[in-house]
Amino acid sequence: MNQEKFYYDNKIPRLFAIACIFWGTVGMLLGVIAAFQLAFPVLNFSEYMPYLTFGRLRPVHTNAVIFAFVGNGIFTAVYYAIPRLLKTPMWNRALSLIHFWGWQFIIVCAAVTLLMGYTTGKEYAELEWPIDILITIIWVVFGINMFGTIFTRRERHLYVAIWFFIASWVTVAMLHIVNSFEIPVSFMKSYSWYAGVQDALVQWWYGHNAVAFFLTTPYLGLMYYFLPKAADRPVYSYRLSIVHFWSLIFLYIWAGPHHLLYTALPDWAQSVGTAFSIMLILPSWGGMLNGLFTLRGAWDKVREDPVLKFFVVAVTCYGMSTFEGPMLSLKNVNAISHYSDWTVAHVHIGALGWNGFMTFGMMYWLIPKLFNAKLYSRKLASAHFWIGTLGILLYAIPMYWSAFRSYFMMKAFTPSGQLEYEFIDVVQTVVPFYVIRAVGGTIFLIGVFLMIYNLIKTAQSGDFVESEEASAAPLVKEYTAPKNSIWHSLIERKPLLLLVLSLIVVGIGGLVELIPTFLVKENIPTIASVKPYTPLELQGRDIYIREGCYNCHSQMIRPFRYEVTRYGEYSKAGEFVYDHPFQWGSKRTGPDLARIGKKYGDSWHFNHMLEPTSMAPGSIMPSYPSMYENTIDKVSTNSKIHAMRKMGVPYPDGYEAIANQDLEKQAMQITKGLKENKIEIASDKEIIALIAYLQRIGTDIKLEPKK
Amino acid sequence: MKFSTYLTQISGVSIYPIISLSMFVVFFVLMIFWMYRLPKKEIERIENLPFDDKK
């Protein structure tokens, strides 16, 4: 058969690899800074500028690590592996370049806008609507390029890694679109289309699956390609990898509904469900074992080769996280882990161990290949391996410890039935753990610097191979599959079918979970006394969102004795019906704020926000002096009220035109009250709006007539 | 007050998890079945695809 000559391009993978390492370093550095801020609040530098406070920095850190570091890592793998697996160059070089530069542009926009305070206030989906649109466009460009390549391939079979890439692409597209429904108020400001409980359900449907389809499945594709390459032997069981693939994409999308709606299941279904939930740990573990067993009989190689060392620990961490994950969904475990440092530890086992080490292993393998050189120093790479491992341990152990300590302190009662510890006592106890954690993160980062040095030296010692020549026969048009292989190889040889099938799979799974979510709105018992926010409070709430207070504070009191005693009556679904977006938060570095309204006087908040330690000695909350200088953005009131009413918040018709009069009136009242406490401040400052909002939170329900 | 309790109050909601569960079970069983029917030779070829770029 006639062989066709073609070239594998290495320039695009090199670009993505550089971007991956660069943004990885930036993202981790921001993480280290944020970690130190929690121990030493002066590092928020909020006396000098508002941009670096924890509430703004942490989203930049999480977004950088997920979308910039891991994102560019995925693309490195895709642009290197797919052409080689399909024996064809990437379909369109211009699209590759648009994809690369577009993605980097998005990252820069994201970093700048998040630090400036433009945020939707929804975790891991903080970017504002213009950037959301940009992401959609670039994602489509990537998809066209990938499928173009697949359609022009010279290899009939799609290797399992490519399945993982395809499924990830489809699902991420779906998640991004559904969760980004928002109504623009102005350029760079929008409100989530959903409110309260519904917003939370959609958001965590997104959050859970984003972890699955951005951080996990594409990296499994990476594992199934690079691990065999590095070990120089095929994967242990290809059959197992097929099971791993299909059960995993089912598991993540489909496990959702039966977890969420578990109690609504009839008994027989519950039993089946339980059996399956347990079985579902198997695919992940099957995947882990598949990776580890690939190295069977080659452990002497592992001892020598840093690439394999990184892969072994990465795959082990994958196994640990996927075991821990289901545990965290158990009710009584969740009671401890939720809002605590446990979750933080859990995600970092995944991020540092699985994604981090997988990426490092790939880089140590790939860069020498791209530059046709030997790795500059194996010793240094081994040192990186040990330093990185130590970093992970020093990060995770203090977090687990602090989670348990604070849990026991939070729920401790004196014999007379009083809470034994104030919140600030707990804060004080965990600060040392935060220091160790920050040191752990720093050590991990030092390892990354060793890698950068090592890789630069490697690159310098070789010559960059711009492209590699290869040849293969084109696909023949008429092809009959061998007997017995009809089913799977049918899917496997037809990428469009695979795409459509995975879309159906995740689509139905998504719908099955989302339909009840959309029905829920009608099922939330309304509370007559819960009213929309006043214009001033709405402005204050937007300041709360802008400053990312939700990164440290929850607004959701659970019905446990130790929470109700500490924070007040537990939260009801009907209280959040006007919350676009919801602000329940996910981490309590500070106390819950769901009943903060009227707990203190206005002057307390005034002093506390200016200098938290003045009211709570030993506090690690940042100070917010800029709110005392900046004026409330009254121009936006009109369009904000308008947008809210469009989404069904019952402001009277035409209210937007007069809303600012009410805003000013309420602000005057607050400043008058402050004046009585000898505090002078102009009534158009942001702090006034924030105080108005804080004093409102969770108070409506108290107006409910007692039955 | 667990918020999922509001979900469970939707009438007929239990049909959704049952749909999801049963489709998953069916799919899973079929998949295992296919997998075992894949001919060994083909598997061997596919699992070696990553090494085809070696000269």
Short mmCIF file of N, CA, C and O in Angstrom, two decimals, chain A residues 583-648:
data_model
loop_
_atom_site.label_atom_id
_atom_site.label_comp_id
_atom_site.label_asym_id
_atom_site.label_seq_id
_atom_site.Cartn_x
_atom_site.Cartn_y
_atom_site.Cartn_z
N GLN A 583 -24.60 32.71 48.18
CA GLN A 583 -23.29 32.95 48.79
C GLN A 583 -23.11 32.02 49.99
O GLN A 583 -22.64 32.46 51.05
N TRP A 584 -23.46 30.76 49.83
CA TRP A 584 -23.33 29.84 50.96
C TRP A 584 -21.89 29.60 51.37
O TRP A 584 -21.62 29.26 52.50
N GLY A 585 -20.98 29.74 50.40
CA GLY A 585 -19.57 29.49 50.71
C GLY A 585 -19.29 28.01 50.86
O GLY A 585 -20.19 27.17 50.82
N SER A 586 -18.02 27.67 51.02
CA SER A 586 -17.66 26.27 51.17
C SER A 586 -16.61 26.08 52.24
O SER A 586 -16.23 24.97 52.55
N LYS A 587 -16.14 27.16 52.83
CA LYS A 587 -15.05 27.05 53.78
C LYS A 587 -15.24 28.08 54.90
O LYS A 587 -15.51 29.24 54.59
N ARG A 588 -15.15 27.60 56.15
CA ARG A 588 -15.29 28.53 57.27
C ARG A 588 -13.94 28.82 57.90
O ARG A 588 -13.58 28.22 58.90
N THR A 589 -13.22 29.75 57.28
CA THR A 589 -12.02 30.24 57.94
C THR A 589 -12.46 31.27 58.98
O THR A 589 -11.87 31.39 60.04
N GLY A 590 -13.52 31.97 58.65
CA GLY A 590 -14.18 32.85 59.61
C GLY A 590 -15.52 32.22 59.98
O GLY A 590 -15.91 31.21 59.41
N PRO A 591 -16.24 32.82 60.92
CA PRO A 591 -17.52 32.24 61.34
C PRO A 591 -18.60 32.36 60.27
O PRO A 591 -18.48 33.17 59.36
N ASP A 592 -19.64 31.55 60.41
CA ASP A 592 -20.78 31.65 59.51
C ASP A 592 -21.44 33.02 59.67
O ASP A 592 -21.47 33.58 60.77
N LEU A 593 -21.96 33.55 58.56
CA LEU A 593 -22.58 34.88 58.64
C LEU A 593 -24.08 34.85 58.34
O LEU A 593 -24.69 35.90 58.14
N ALA A 594 -24.68 33.68 58.29
CA ALA A 594 -26.09 33.60 57.89
C ALA A 594 -27.03 34.34 58.85
O ALA A 594 -28.14 34.70 58.47
N ARG A 595 -26.60 34.55 60.10
CA ARG A 595 -27.43 35.31 61.05
C ARG A 595 -26.67 36.48 61.65
O ARG A 595 -26.88 36.86 62.79
N ILE A 596 -25.76 37.05 60.84
CA ILE A 596 -24.95 38.13 61.39
C ILE A 596 -25.78 39.40 61.58
O ILE A 596 -25.48 40.25 62.41
N GLY A 597 -26.88 39.53 60.80
CA GLY A 597 -27.69 40.75 60.88
C GLY A 597 -28.13 41.05 62.30
O GLY A 597 -28.63 40.17 62.99
N LYS A 598 -27.90 42.28 62.73
CA LYS A 598 -28.33 42.78 64.05
C LYS A 598 -27.63 42.08 65.22
O LYS A 598 -28.02 42.28 66.39
N LYS A 599 -26.64 41.24 64.92
CA LYS A 599 -25.92 40.61 66.03
C LYS A 599 -25.10 41.66 66.76
O LYS A 599 -24.98 41.65 67.98
N TYR A 600 -24.48 42.57 65.99
CA TYR A 600 -23.71 43.66 66.56
C TYR A 600 -24.32 44.97 66.09
O TYR A 600 -25.14 44.99 65.17
N GLY A 601 -23.85 46.09 66.68
CA GLY A 601 -24.27 47.40 66.19
C GLY A 601 -23.49 47.79 64.95
O GLY A 601 -22.47 47.17 64.63
N ASP A 602 -23.97 48.84 64.27
CA ASP A 602 -23.28 49.30 63.08
C ASP A 602 -21.83 49.70 63.37
O ASP A 602 -20.93 49.47 62.57
N SER A 603 -21.61 50.30 64.54
CA SER A 603 -20.27 50.79 64.83
C SER A 603 -19.29 49.63 65.01
O SER A 603 -18.11 49.73 64.71
N TRP A 604 -19.79 48.49 65.49
CA TRP A 604 -18.93 47.32 65.63
C TRP A 604 -18.40 46.94 64.26
O TRP A 604 -17.20 46.77 64.07
N HIS A 605 -19.29 46.83 63.29
CA HIS A 605 -18.86 46.46 61.93
C HIS A 605 -17.93 47.51 61.36
O HIS A 605 -16.95 47.18 60.69
N PHE A 606 -18.26 48.78 61.66
CA PHE A 606 -17.43 49.87 61.14
C PHE A 606 -15.99 49.67 61.60
O PHE A 606 -15.05 49.70 60.81
N ASN A 607 -15.82 49.44 62.89
CA ASN A 607 -14.47 49.27 63.43
C ASN A 607 -13.84 47.96 62.97
O ASN A 607 -12.65 47.89 62.68
N HIS A 608 -14.66 46.92 62.93
CA HIS A 608 -14.14 45.59 62.59
C HIS A 608 -13.63 45.53 61.16
O HIS A 608 -12.56 44.99 60.89
N MET A 609 -14.37 46.10 60.22
CA MET A 609 -13.94 46.02 58.82
C MET A 609 -12.70 46.88 58.60
O MET A 609 -11.88 46.58 57.73
N LEU A 610 -12.56 47.93 59.40
CA LEU A 610 -11.39 48.80 59.25
C LEU A 610 -10.16 48.13 59.86
O LEU A 610 -9.06 48.22 59.34
N GLU A 611 -10.37 47.45 60.98
CA GLU A 611 -9.25 46.81 61.67
C GLU A 611 -9.81 45.64 62.48
O GLU A 611 -10.13 45.79 63.66
N PRO A 612 -9.89 44.46 61.88
CA PRO A 612 -10.55 43.33 62.56
C PRO A 612 -9.98 43.04 63.95
O PRO A 612 -10.74 42.72 64.87
N THR A 613 -8.67 43.19 64.11
CA THR A 613 -8.10 42.85 65.42
C THR A 613 -8.55 43.81 66.51
O THR A 613 -8.46 43.48 67.69
N SER A 614 -9.08 44.99 66.12
CA SER A 614 -9.53 45.91 67.17
C SER A 614 -10.77 45.37 67.88
O SER A 614 -11.02 45.66 69.04
N MET A 615 -11.55 44.56 67.16
CA MET A 615 -12.76 43.98 67.74
C MET A 615 -12.54 42.54 68.16
O MET A 615 -13.17 42.05 69.08
N ALA A 616 -11.67 41.85 67.42
CA ALA A 616 -11.41 40.45 67.71
C ALA A 616 -9.90 40.24 67.73
O ALA A 616 -9.31 39.90 66.71
N PRO A 617 -9.27 40.46 68.87
CA PRO A 617 -7.81 40.32 68.94
C PRO A 617 -7.38 38.94 68.46
O PRO A 617 -7.99 37.95 68.82
N GLY A 618 -6.37 38.91 67.61
CA GLY A 618 -5.90 37.64 67.07
C GLY A 618 -6.62 37.24 65.80
O GLY A 618 -6.36 36.17 65.25
N SER A 619 -7.49 38.10 65.29
CA SER A 619 -8.21 37.77 64.05
C SER A 619 -7.24 37.69 62.88
O SER A 619 -6.23 38.38 62.85
N ILE A 620 -7.55 36.82 61.93
CA ILE A 620 -6.73 36.74 60.72
C ILE A 620 -7.49 37.28 59.51
O ILE A 620 -7.10 37.07 58.38
N MET A 621 -8.56 37.97 59.77
CA MET A 621 -9.33 38.56 58.67
C MET A 621 -8.59 39.80 58.14
O MET A 621 -8.02 40.55 58.90
N PRO A 622 -8.59 39.98 56.80
CA PRO A 622 -7.96 41.19 56.25
C PRO A 622 -8.72 42.44 56.67
O PRO A 622 -9.92 42.36 56.97
N SER A 623 -8.04 43.57 56.66
CA SER A 623 -8.75 44.82 56.90
C SER A 623 -9.15 45.39 55.54
O SER A 623 -8.59 45.01 54.52
N TYR A 624 -10.15 46.26 55.54
CA TYR A 624 -10.66 46.76 54.26
C TYR A 624 -10.72 48.29 54.24
O TYR A 624 -11.80 48.86 54.05
N PRO A 625 -9.58 48.96 54.43
CA PRO A 625 -9.62 50.43 54.50
C PRO A 625 -10.13 51.09 53.23
O PRO A 625 -10.71 52.18 53.31
N SER A 626 -9.96 50.45 52.09
CA SER A 626 -10.36 51.15 50.86
C SER A 626 -11.88 51.37 50.79
O SER A 626 -12.34 52.28 50.11
N MET A 627 -12.63 50.53 51.52
CA MET A 627 -14.09 50.72 51.51
C MET A 627 -14.51 52.02 52.18
O MET A 627 -15.65 52.45 52.04
N TYR A 628 -13.58 52.60 52.95
CA TYR A 628 -13.90 53.84 53.67
C TYR A 628 -13.60 55.05 52.80
O TYR A 628 -13.87 56.18 53.17
N GLU A 629 -12.95 54.80 51.65
CA GLU A 629 -12.61 55.89 50.74
C GLU A 629 -13.48 55.85 49.50
O GLU A 629 -13.93 56.88 49.02
N ASN A 630 -13.70 54.61 48.98
CA ASN A 630 -14.45 54.49 47.73
C ASN A 630 -15.92 54.83 47.95
O ASN A 630 -16.48 54.53 49.00
N THR A 631 -16.50 55.43 46.91
CA THR A 631 -17.92 55.75 47.01
C THR A 631 -18.76 54.67 46.32
O THR A 631 -18.28 53.99 45.42
N ILE A 632 -19.98 54.56 46.80
CA ILE A 632 -20.89 53.57 46.25
C ILE A 632 -21.19 53.91 44.79
O ILE A 632 -21.40 55.08 44.45
N ASP A 633 -21.20 52.87 43.96
CA ASP A 633 -21.42 53.06 42.53
C ASP A 633 -22.92 53.22 42.25
O ASP A 633 -23.60 52.31 41.80
N LYS A 634 -23.43 54.43 42.51
CA LYS A 634 -24.88 54.63 42.42
C LYS A 634 -25.40 54.55 41.00
O LYS A 634 -26.57 54.23 40.77
N VAL A 635 -24.51 54.83 40.04
CA VAL A 635 -24.93 54.80 38.63
C VAL A 635 -25.49 53.42 38.26
O VAL A 635 -26.39 53.30 37.44
N SER A 636 -24.94 52.38 38.92
CA SER A 636 -25.33 51.02 38.54
C SER A 636 -26.65 50.58 39.16
O SER A 636 -27.21 49.56 38.77
N THR A 637 -27.14 51.34 40.14
CA THR A 637 -28.33 50.88 40.87
C THR A 637 -29.48 50.57 39.93
O THR A 637 -30.12 49.52 40.02
N ASN A 638 -29.71 51.50 39.00
CA ASN A 638 -30.82 51.35 38.08
C ASN A 638 -30.78 50.01 37.35
O ASN A 638 -31.72 49.22 37.41
N SER A 639 -29.63 49.73 36.69
CA SER A 639 -29.59 48.49 35.90
C SER A 639 -29.56 47.25 36.79
O SER A 639 -30.03 46.18 36.38
N LYS A 640 -29.07 47.37 37.99
CA LYS A 640 -29.06 46.22 38.90
C LYS A 640 -30.49 45.83 39.30
O LYS A 640 -30.86 44.66 39.26
N ILE A 641 -31.25 46.84 39.69
CA ILE A 641 -32.64 46.56 40.08
C ILE A 641 -33.41 46.00 38.89
O ILE A 641 -34.17 45.04 38.99
N HIS A 642 -33.14 46.59 37.72
CA HIS A 642 -33.81 46.16 36.51
C HIS A 642 -33.52 44.69 36.22
O HIS A 642 -34.43 43.90 35.95
N ALA A 643 -32.24 44.33 36.30
CA ALA A 643 -31.84 42.94 36.04
C ALA A 643 -32.50 42.00 37.03
O ALA A 643 -33.00 40.93 36.67
N MET A 644 -32.54 42.41 38.28
CA MET A 644 -33.13 41.56 39.31
C MET A 644 -34.62 41.32 39.01
O MET A 644 -35.13 40.22 39.16
N ARG A 645 -35.31 42.39 38.61
CA ARG A 645 -36.73 42.21 38.36
C ARG A 645 -36.97 41.30 37.17
O ARG A 645 -37.89 40.49 37.15
N LYS A 646 -36.08 41.42 36.18
CA LYS A 646 -36.19 40.53 35.02
C LYS A 646 -36.12 39.07 35.46
O LYS A 646 -36.72 38.20 34.82
N MET A 647 -35.39 38.82 36.50
CA MET A 647 -35.25 37.43 36.95
C MET A 647 -36.31 37.05 37.98
O MET A 647 -36.22 36.01 38.62
N GLY A 648 -37.28 37.95 38.16
CA GLY A 648 -38.40 37.59 39.01
C GLY A 648 -38.34 38.09 40.43
O GLY A 648 -39.17 37.73 41.26
#
